[in-house]
Amino acid sequence: MDTYIPEQGDFVWINMNPQLGHEQAGRRPAIILSPVAYNKKVNLALLCPITNQIKGYPFEVIIPIGLGVSGVILSDQVKSFDWKARNTEFIGKASETTTLEVLKKINTLLQIPALVQLNR
């Protein structure tokens, strides 16, 4: 049986415990941001958690209906997790538009000079 390897844009279930402060906790959905080549090589993945607690914050990305996940992606809570150790499970695939919107919001937050044009 082949082992699932997360790809950029995948919605997954992952256990985010332990957590501290305002971080998202527990088993919850997330979106994978890092490319499959990285994820496969190091067994880590960059991701953002998803919540149903929509607060209208500027870094929330609304997930369109019908993708197997509901709520908003918290693009200001990028995390790196060992996806194998946390028994990551595939849920579905985000649209390219949704994935790009998350990456644009992260770029806005980090203000990476070479990527500023992405936000225009």
Short mmCIF file of N, CA and C in Angstrom, two decimals:
data_model
loop_
_atom_site.label_atom_id
_atom_site.label_comp_id
_atom_site.label_asym_id
_atom_site.label_seq_id
_atom_site.Cartn_x
_atom_site.Cartn_y
_atom_site.Cartn_z
N MET A 1 0.85 -1.19 0.00
CA MET A 1 0.00 0.00 0.00
C MET A 1 0.89 1.24 0.00
N ASP A 2 0.62 2.16 -0.92
CA ASP A 2 1.40 3.38 -1.01
C ASP A 2 1.03 4.34 0.11
N THR A 3 2.04 5.04 0.61
CA THR A 3 1.83 6.04 1.64
C THR A 3 1.46 7.36 0.98
N TYR A 4 0.47 8.02 1.51
CA TYR A 4 0.07 9.34 1.02
C TYR A 4 1.18 10.34 1.30
N ILE A 5 1.53 11.13 0.29
CA ILE A 5 2.49 12.22 0.45
C ILE A 5 1.75 13.52 0.13
N PRO A 6 1.68 14.46 1.07
CA PRO A 6 0.93 15.69 0.84
C PRO A 6 1.51 16.53 -0.30
N GLU A 7 0.63 17.14 -1.06
CA GLU A 7 1.01 18.03 -2.16
C GLU A 7 0.47 19.43 -1.88
N GLN A 8 1.12 20.42 -2.46
CA GLN A 8 0.65 21.80 -2.31
C GLN A 8 -0.81 21.89 -2.75
N GLY A 9 -1.63 22.52 -1.92
CA GLY A 9 -3.04 22.69 -2.23
C GLY A 9 -3.93 21.59 -1.67
N ASP A 10 -3.35 20.57 -1.07
CA ASP A 10 -4.17 19.50 -0.47
C ASP A 10 -4.80 19.99 0.83
N PHE A 11 -6.06 19.62 1.02
CA PHE A 11 -6.69 19.77 2.32
C PHE A 11 -6.45 18.46 3.06
N VAL A 12 -6.01 18.55 4.31
CA VAL A 12 -5.69 17.35 5.09
C VAL A 12 -6.23 17.48 6.51
N TRP A 13 -6.38 16.33 7.16
CA TRP A 13 -6.60 16.27 8.60
C TRP A 13 -5.24 16.08 9.24
N ILE A 14 -4.94 16.84 10.31
CA ILE A 14 -3.67 16.70 11.01
C ILE A 14 -3.87 17.05 12.49
N ASN A 15 -3.14 16.38 13.35
CA ASN A 15 -3.20 16.66 14.78
C ASN A 15 -2.21 17.77 15.10
N MET A 16 -2.70 18.90 15.57
CA MET A 16 -1.85 20.06 15.84
C MET A 16 -1.43 20.19 17.31
N ASN A 17 -1.73 19.18 18.11
CA ASN A 17 -1.28 19.22 19.51
C ASN A 17 0.18 18.80 19.59
N PRO A 18 0.95 19.36 20.50
CA PRO A 18 0.57 20.36 21.50
C PRO A 18 0.52 21.76 20.90
N GLN A 19 -0.17 22.64 21.56
CA GLN A 19 -0.28 24.04 21.13
C GLN A 19 -0.05 24.95 22.32
N LEU A 20 0.21 26.21 22.03
CA LEU A 20 0.37 27.23 23.07
C LEU A 20 -0.38 28.49 22.67
N GLY A 21 -0.84 29.25 23.63
CA GLY A 21 -1.45 30.55 23.38
C GLY A 21 -2.60 30.51 22.39
N HIS A 22 -2.51 31.34 21.34
CA HIS A 22 -3.59 31.50 20.36
C HIS A 22 -3.50 30.53 19.19
N GLU A 23 -2.58 29.58 19.24
CA GLU A 23 -2.43 28.63 18.14
C GLU A 23 -3.63 27.70 18.07
N GLN A 24 -3.94 27.23 16.86
CA GLN A 24 -5.00 26.25 16.67
C GLN A 24 -4.53 24.92 17.24
N ALA A 25 -5.45 24.17 17.83
CA ALA A 25 -5.09 22.91 18.49
C ALA A 25 -5.99 21.78 18.03
N GLY A 26 -5.58 20.57 18.38
CA GLY A 26 -6.40 19.39 18.12
C GLY A 26 -6.29 18.89 16.69
N ARG A 27 -7.07 17.86 16.39
CA ARG A 27 -7.13 17.31 15.04
C ARG A 27 -8.05 18.22 14.24
N ARG A 28 -7.50 18.77 13.19
CA ARG A 28 -8.27 19.74 12.41
C ARG A 28 -7.81 19.74 10.97
N PRO A 29 -8.62 20.33 10.10
CA PRO A 29 -8.20 20.43 8.71
C PRO A 29 -7.15 21.53 8.53
N ALA A 30 -6.35 21.37 7.48
CA ALA A 30 -5.33 22.35 7.14
C ALA A 30 -5.11 22.28 5.63
N ILE A 31 -4.43 23.29 5.09
CA ILE A 31 -4.04 23.28 3.69
C ILE A 31 -2.52 23.18 3.62
N ILE A 32 -2.04 22.31 2.75
CA ILE A 32 -0.60 22.13 2.55
C ILE A 32 -0.10 23.22 1.61
N LEU A 33 1.02 23.86 1.98
CA LEU A 33 1.59 24.94 1.18
C LEU A 33 2.89 24.54 0.49
N SER A 34 3.63 23.64 1.07
CA SER A 34 4.93 23.26 0.51
C SER A 34 4.76 22.24 -0.61
N PRO A 35 5.72 22.21 -1.56
CA PRO A 35 5.62 21.28 -2.69
C PRO A 35 5.90 19.84 -2.28
N VAL A 36 5.35 18.91 -3.03
CA VAL A 36 5.46 17.49 -2.74
C VAL A 36 6.92 17.03 -2.67
N ALA A 37 7.80 17.59 -3.50
CA ALA A 37 9.21 17.17 -3.49
C ALA A 37 9.84 17.43 -2.12
N TYR A 38 9.55 18.59 -1.54
CA TYR A 38 10.05 18.93 -0.20
C TYR A 38 9.42 18.01 0.85
N ASN A 39 8.11 17.88 0.78
CA ASN A 39 7.38 17.07 1.77
C ASN A 39 7.88 15.63 1.78
N LYS A 40 8.12 15.08 0.60
CA LYS A 40 8.58 13.70 0.47
C LYS A 40 9.99 13.53 1.02
N LYS A 41 10.86 14.48 0.71
CA LYS A 41 12.28 14.35 1.08
C LYS A 41 12.51 14.45 2.58
N VAL A 42 11.83 15.38 3.25
CA VAL A 42 12.12 15.63 4.67
C VAL A 42 11.00 15.20 5.63
N ASN A 43 9.89 14.71 5.08
CA ASN A 43 8.73 14.30 5.89
C ASN A 43 8.15 15.43 6.73
N LEU A 44 8.42 16.66 6.32
CA LEU A 44 7.81 17.84 6.92
C LEU A 44 6.95 18.50 5.85
N ALA A 45 5.99 19.30 6.28
CA ALA A 45 5.17 20.07 5.34
C ALA A 45 4.81 21.40 5.99
N LEU A 46 4.84 22.45 5.19
CA LEU A 46 4.34 23.75 5.64
C LEU A 46 2.85 23.77 5.38
N LEU A 47 2.09 24.27 6.35
CA LEU A 47 0.64 24.29 6.20
C LEU A 47 0.03 25.43 6.99
N CYS A 48 -1.23 25.68 6.71
CA CYS A 48 -2.02 26.65 7.48
C CYS A 48 -3.26 25.93 8.00
N PRO A 49 -3.62 26.17 9.26
CA PRO A 49 -4.82 25.54 9.81
C PRO A 49 -6.10 26.16 9.24
N ILE A 50 -7.17 25.41 9.38
CA ILE A 50 -8.49 25.84 8.94
C ILE A 50 -9.41 25.83 10.16
N THR A 51 -10.27 26.84 10.25
CA THR A 51 -11.22 26.93 11.35
C THR A 51 -12.61 27.28 10.82
N ASN A 52 -13.63 26.91 11.58
CA ASN A 52 -15.00 27.32 11.27
C ASN A 52 -15.38 28.60 11.99
N GLN A 53 -14.50 29.10 12.84
CA GLN A 53 -14.73 30.34 13.59
C GLN A 53 -14.33 31.53 12.72
N ILE A 54 -15.22 31.95 11.85
CA ILE A 54 -14.94 33.05 10.93
C ILE A 54 -15.08 34.37 11.68
N LYS A 55 -14.00 35.14 11.70
CA LYS A 55 -13.99 36.40 12.44
C LYS A 55 -13.80 37.61 11.54
N GLY A 56 -13.57 37.39 10.27
CA GLY A 56 -13.39 38.50 9.34
C GLY A 56 -12.02 39.14 9.39
N TYR A 57 -11.03 38.43 9.92
CA TYR A 57 -9.67 38.95 9.96
C TYR A 57 -9.11 39.04 8.54
N PRO A 58 -8.20 40.00 8.30
CA PRO A 58 -7.69 40.20 6.94
C PRO A 58 -6.90 39.03 6.37
N PHE A 59 -6.40 38.13 7.21
CA PHE A 59 -5.61 37.02 6.69
C PHE A 59 -6.40 35.72 6.59
N GLU A 60 -7.71 35.79 6.78
CA GLU A 60 -8.56 34.62 6.56
C GLU A 60 -8.84 34.48 5.06
N VAL A 61 -8.80 33.25 4.58
CA VAL A 61 -9.17 32.95 3.20
C VAL A 61 -10.38 32.03 3.26
N ILE A 62 -11.50 32.49 2.73
CA ILE A 62 -12.74 31.71 2.75
C ILE A 62 -12.63 30.54 1.78
N ILE A 63 -13.02 29.37 2.26
CA ILE A 63 -12.99 28.17 1.42
C ILE A 63 -14.32 28.07 0.68
N PRO A 64 -14.29 28.01 -0.65
CA PRO A 64 -15.54 27.88 -1.41
C PRO A 64 -16.29 26.60 -1.04
N ILE A 65 -17.59 26.63 -1.15
CA ILE A 65 -18.46 25.49 -0.84
C ILE A 65 -18.18 24.34 -1.81
N GLY A 66 -18.26 23.12 -1.29
CA GLY A 66 -18.15 21.94 -2.14
C GLY A 66 -16.77 21.32 -2.24
N LEU A 67 -15.84 21.73 -1.39
CA LEU A 67 -14.48 21.19 -1.47
C LEU A 67 -14.18 20.16 -0.38
N GLY A 68 -15.19 19.77 0.38
CA GLY A 68 -14.98 18.77 1.42
C GLY A 68 -14.53 19.36 2.74
N VAL A 69 -14.28 20.65 2.76
CA VAL A 69 -13.84 21.37 3.96
C VAL A 69 -14.61 22.68 3.99
N SER A 70 -14.98 23.15 5.18
CA SER A 70 -15.65 24.44 5.26
C SER A 70 -14.93 25.33 6.26
N GLY A 71 -15.15 26.63 6.13
CA GLY A 71 -14.55 27.59 7.05
C GLY A 71 -13.57 28.49 6.35
N VAL A 72 -12.54 28.89 7.10
CA VAL A 72 -11.52 29.79 6.55
C VAL A 72 -10.13 29.24 6.85
N ILE A 73 -9.23 29.53 5.92
CA ILE A 73 -7.82 29.19 6.09
C ILE A 73 -7.16 30.35 6.82
N LEU A 74 -6.42 30.05 7.88
CA LEU A 74 -5.73 31.08 8.66
C LEU A 74 -4.33 31.25 8.10
N SER A 75 -4.20 32.12 7.09
CA SER A 75 -2.92 32.24 6.38
C SER A 75 -1.83 32.92 7.19
N ASP A 76 -2.17 33.47 8.34
CA ASP A 76 -1.15 34.07 9.21
C ASP A 76 -0.67 33.09 10.28
N GLN A 77 -1.04 31.83 10.16
CA GLN A 77 -0.60 30.81 11.13
C GLN A 77 0.14 29.67 10.42
N VAL A 78 1.12 30.01 9.59
CA VAL A 78 1.91 29.01 8.87
C VAL A 78 2.69 28.18 9.88
N LYS A 79 2.66 26.87 9.68
CA LYS A 79 3.35 25.95 10.59
C LYS A 79 4.07 24.89 9.78
N SER A 80 5.08 24.29 10.39
CA SER A 80 5.78 23.15 9.81
C SER A 80 5.53 21.96 10.71
N PHE A 81 5.04 20.86 10.12
CA PHE A 81 4.75 19.66 10.89
C PHE A 81 5.33 18.43 10.21
N ASP A 82 5.67 17.43 11.02
CA ASP A 82 6.06 16.12 10.52
C ASP A 82 4.76 15.41 10.14
N TRP A 83 4.44 15.42 8.87
CA TRP A 83 3.15 14.90 8.42
C TRP A 83 3.04 13.39 8.60
N LYS A 84 4.15 12.69 8.55
CA LYS A 84 4.09 11.23 8.75
C LYS A 84 3.79 10.90 10.21
N ALA A 85 4.52 11.53 11.13
CA ALA A 85 4.35 11.26 12.56
C ALA A 85 2.96 11.65 13.05
N ARG A 86 2.34 12.61 12.37
CA ARG A 86 1.02 13.10 12.79
C ARG A 86 -0.13 12.44 12.03
N ASN A 87 0.18 11.37 11.28
CA ASN A 87 -0.83 10.59 10.56
C ASN A 87 -1.76 11.45 9.72
N THR A 88 -1.17 12.27 8.88
CA THR A 88 -1.92 13.18 8.02
C THR A 88 -2.82 12.40 7.06
N GLU A 89 -4.08 12.85 6.93
CA GLU A 89 -5.05 12.20 6.05
C GLU A 89 -5.55 13.19 5.01
N PHE A 90 -5.56 12.77 3.75
CA PHE A 90 -6.05 13.58 2.64
C PHE A 90 -7.56 13.75 2.74
N ILE A 91 -8.03 15.00 2.53
CA ILE A 91 -9.47 15.29 2.50
C ILE A 91 -9.91 15.60 1.08
N GLY A 92 -9.18 16.50 0.43
CA GLY A 92 -9.53 16.95 -0.90
C GLY A 92 -8.51 17.96 -1.39
N LYS A 93 -8.81 18.57 -2.52
CA LYS A 93 -7.87 19.49 -3.16
C LYS A 93 -8.48 20.88 -3.23
N ALA A 94 -7.69 21.88 -2.82
CA ALA A 94 -8.12 23.28 -2.95
C ALA A 94 -7.98 23.69 -4.41
N SER A 95 -8.76 24.66 -4.82
CA SER A 95 -8.59 25.19 -6.17
C SER A 95 -7.27 25.95 -6.24
N GLU A 96 -6.77 26.08 -7.44
CA GLU A 96 -5.53 26.85 -7.64
C GLU A 96 -5.73 28.29 -7.16
N THR A 97 -6.92 28.84 -7.38
CA THR A 97 -7.23 30.20 -6.95
C THR A 97 -7.15 30.34 -5.43
N THR A 98 -7.70 29.38 -4.71
CA THR A 98 -7.67 29.42 -3.24
C THR A 98 -6.24 29.30 -2.73
N THR A 99 -5.48 28.36 -3.28
CA THR A 99 -4.08 28.18 -2.87
C THR A 99 -3.28 29.44 -3.13
N LEU A 100 -3.45 30.04 -4.30
CA LEU A 100 -2.73 31.26 -4.64
C LEU A 100 -3.11 32.41 -3.72
N GLU A 101 -4.39 32.50 -3.35
CA GLU A 101 -4.83 33.56 -2.43
C GLU A 101 -4.14 33.43 -1.07
N VAL A 102 -4.00 32.20 -0.58
CA VAL A 102 -3.29 31.98 0.69
C VAL A 102 -1.84 32.43 0.55
N LEU A 103 -1.17 32.02 -0.53
CA LEU A 103 0.23 32.39 -0.74
C LEU A 103 0.40 33.90 -0.87
N LYS A 104 -0.55 34.56 -1.51
CA LYS A 104 -0.49 36.03 -1.64
C LYS A 104 -0.61 36.71 -0.27
N LYS A 105 -1.51 36.19 0.56
CA LYS A 105 -1.68 36.79 1.90
C LYS A 105 -0.43 36.57 2.75
N ILE A 106 0.20 35.42 2.62
CA ILE A 106 1.45 35.17 3.34
C ILE A 106 2.53 36.13 2.84
N ASN A 107 2.58 36.35 1.53
CA ASN A 107 3.55 37.30 0.98
C ASN A 107 3.28 38.71 1.52
N THR A 108 2.03 39.10 1.63
CA THR A 108 1.69 40.41 2.19
C THR A 108 2.19 40.52 3.63
N LEU A 109 2.00 39.45 4.39
CA LEU A 109 2.43 39.42 5.78
C LEU A 109 3.95 39.51 5.90
N LEU A 110 4.66 38.75 5.07
CA LEU A 110 6.13 38.70 5.14
C LEU A 110 6.81 39.82 4.36
N GLN A 111 6.09 40.41 3.42
CA GLN A 111 6.61 41.50 2.58
C GLN A 111 7.92 41.11 1.90
N ILE A 112 7.89 40.00 1.19
CA ILE A 112 9.05 39.53 0.45
C ILE A 112 9.20 40.41 -0.79
N PRO A 113 10.28 41.22 -0.87
CA PRO A 113 10.42 42.21 -1.94
C PRO A 113 10.30 41.65 -3.35
N ALA A 114 10.90 40.52 -3.63
CA ALA A 114 10.88 39.97 -4.98
C ALA A 114 9.49 39.50 -5.40
N LEU A 115 8.58 39.34 -4.45
CA LEU A 115 7.25 38.82 -4.75
C LEU A 115 6.15 39.87 -4.62
N VAL A 116 6.51 41.10 -4.39
CA VAL A 116 5.51 42.15 -4.18
C VAL A 116 4.54 42.23 -5.36
N GLN A 117 5.01 41.97 -6.57
CA GLN A 117 4.16 42.05 -7.75
C GLN A 117 3.00 41.05 -7.71
N LEU A 118 3.15 39.96 -6.96
CA LEU A 118 2.07 38.98 -6.82
C LEU A 118 0.80 39.60 -6.29
N ASN A 119 0.96 40.60 -5.45
CA ASN A 119 -0.19 41.19 -4.77
C ASN A 119 -0.87 42.29 -5.57
N ARG A 120 -0.42 42.54 -6.74
CA ARG A 120 -1.02 43.63 -7.54
C ARG A 120 -1.92 43.13 -8.60
#
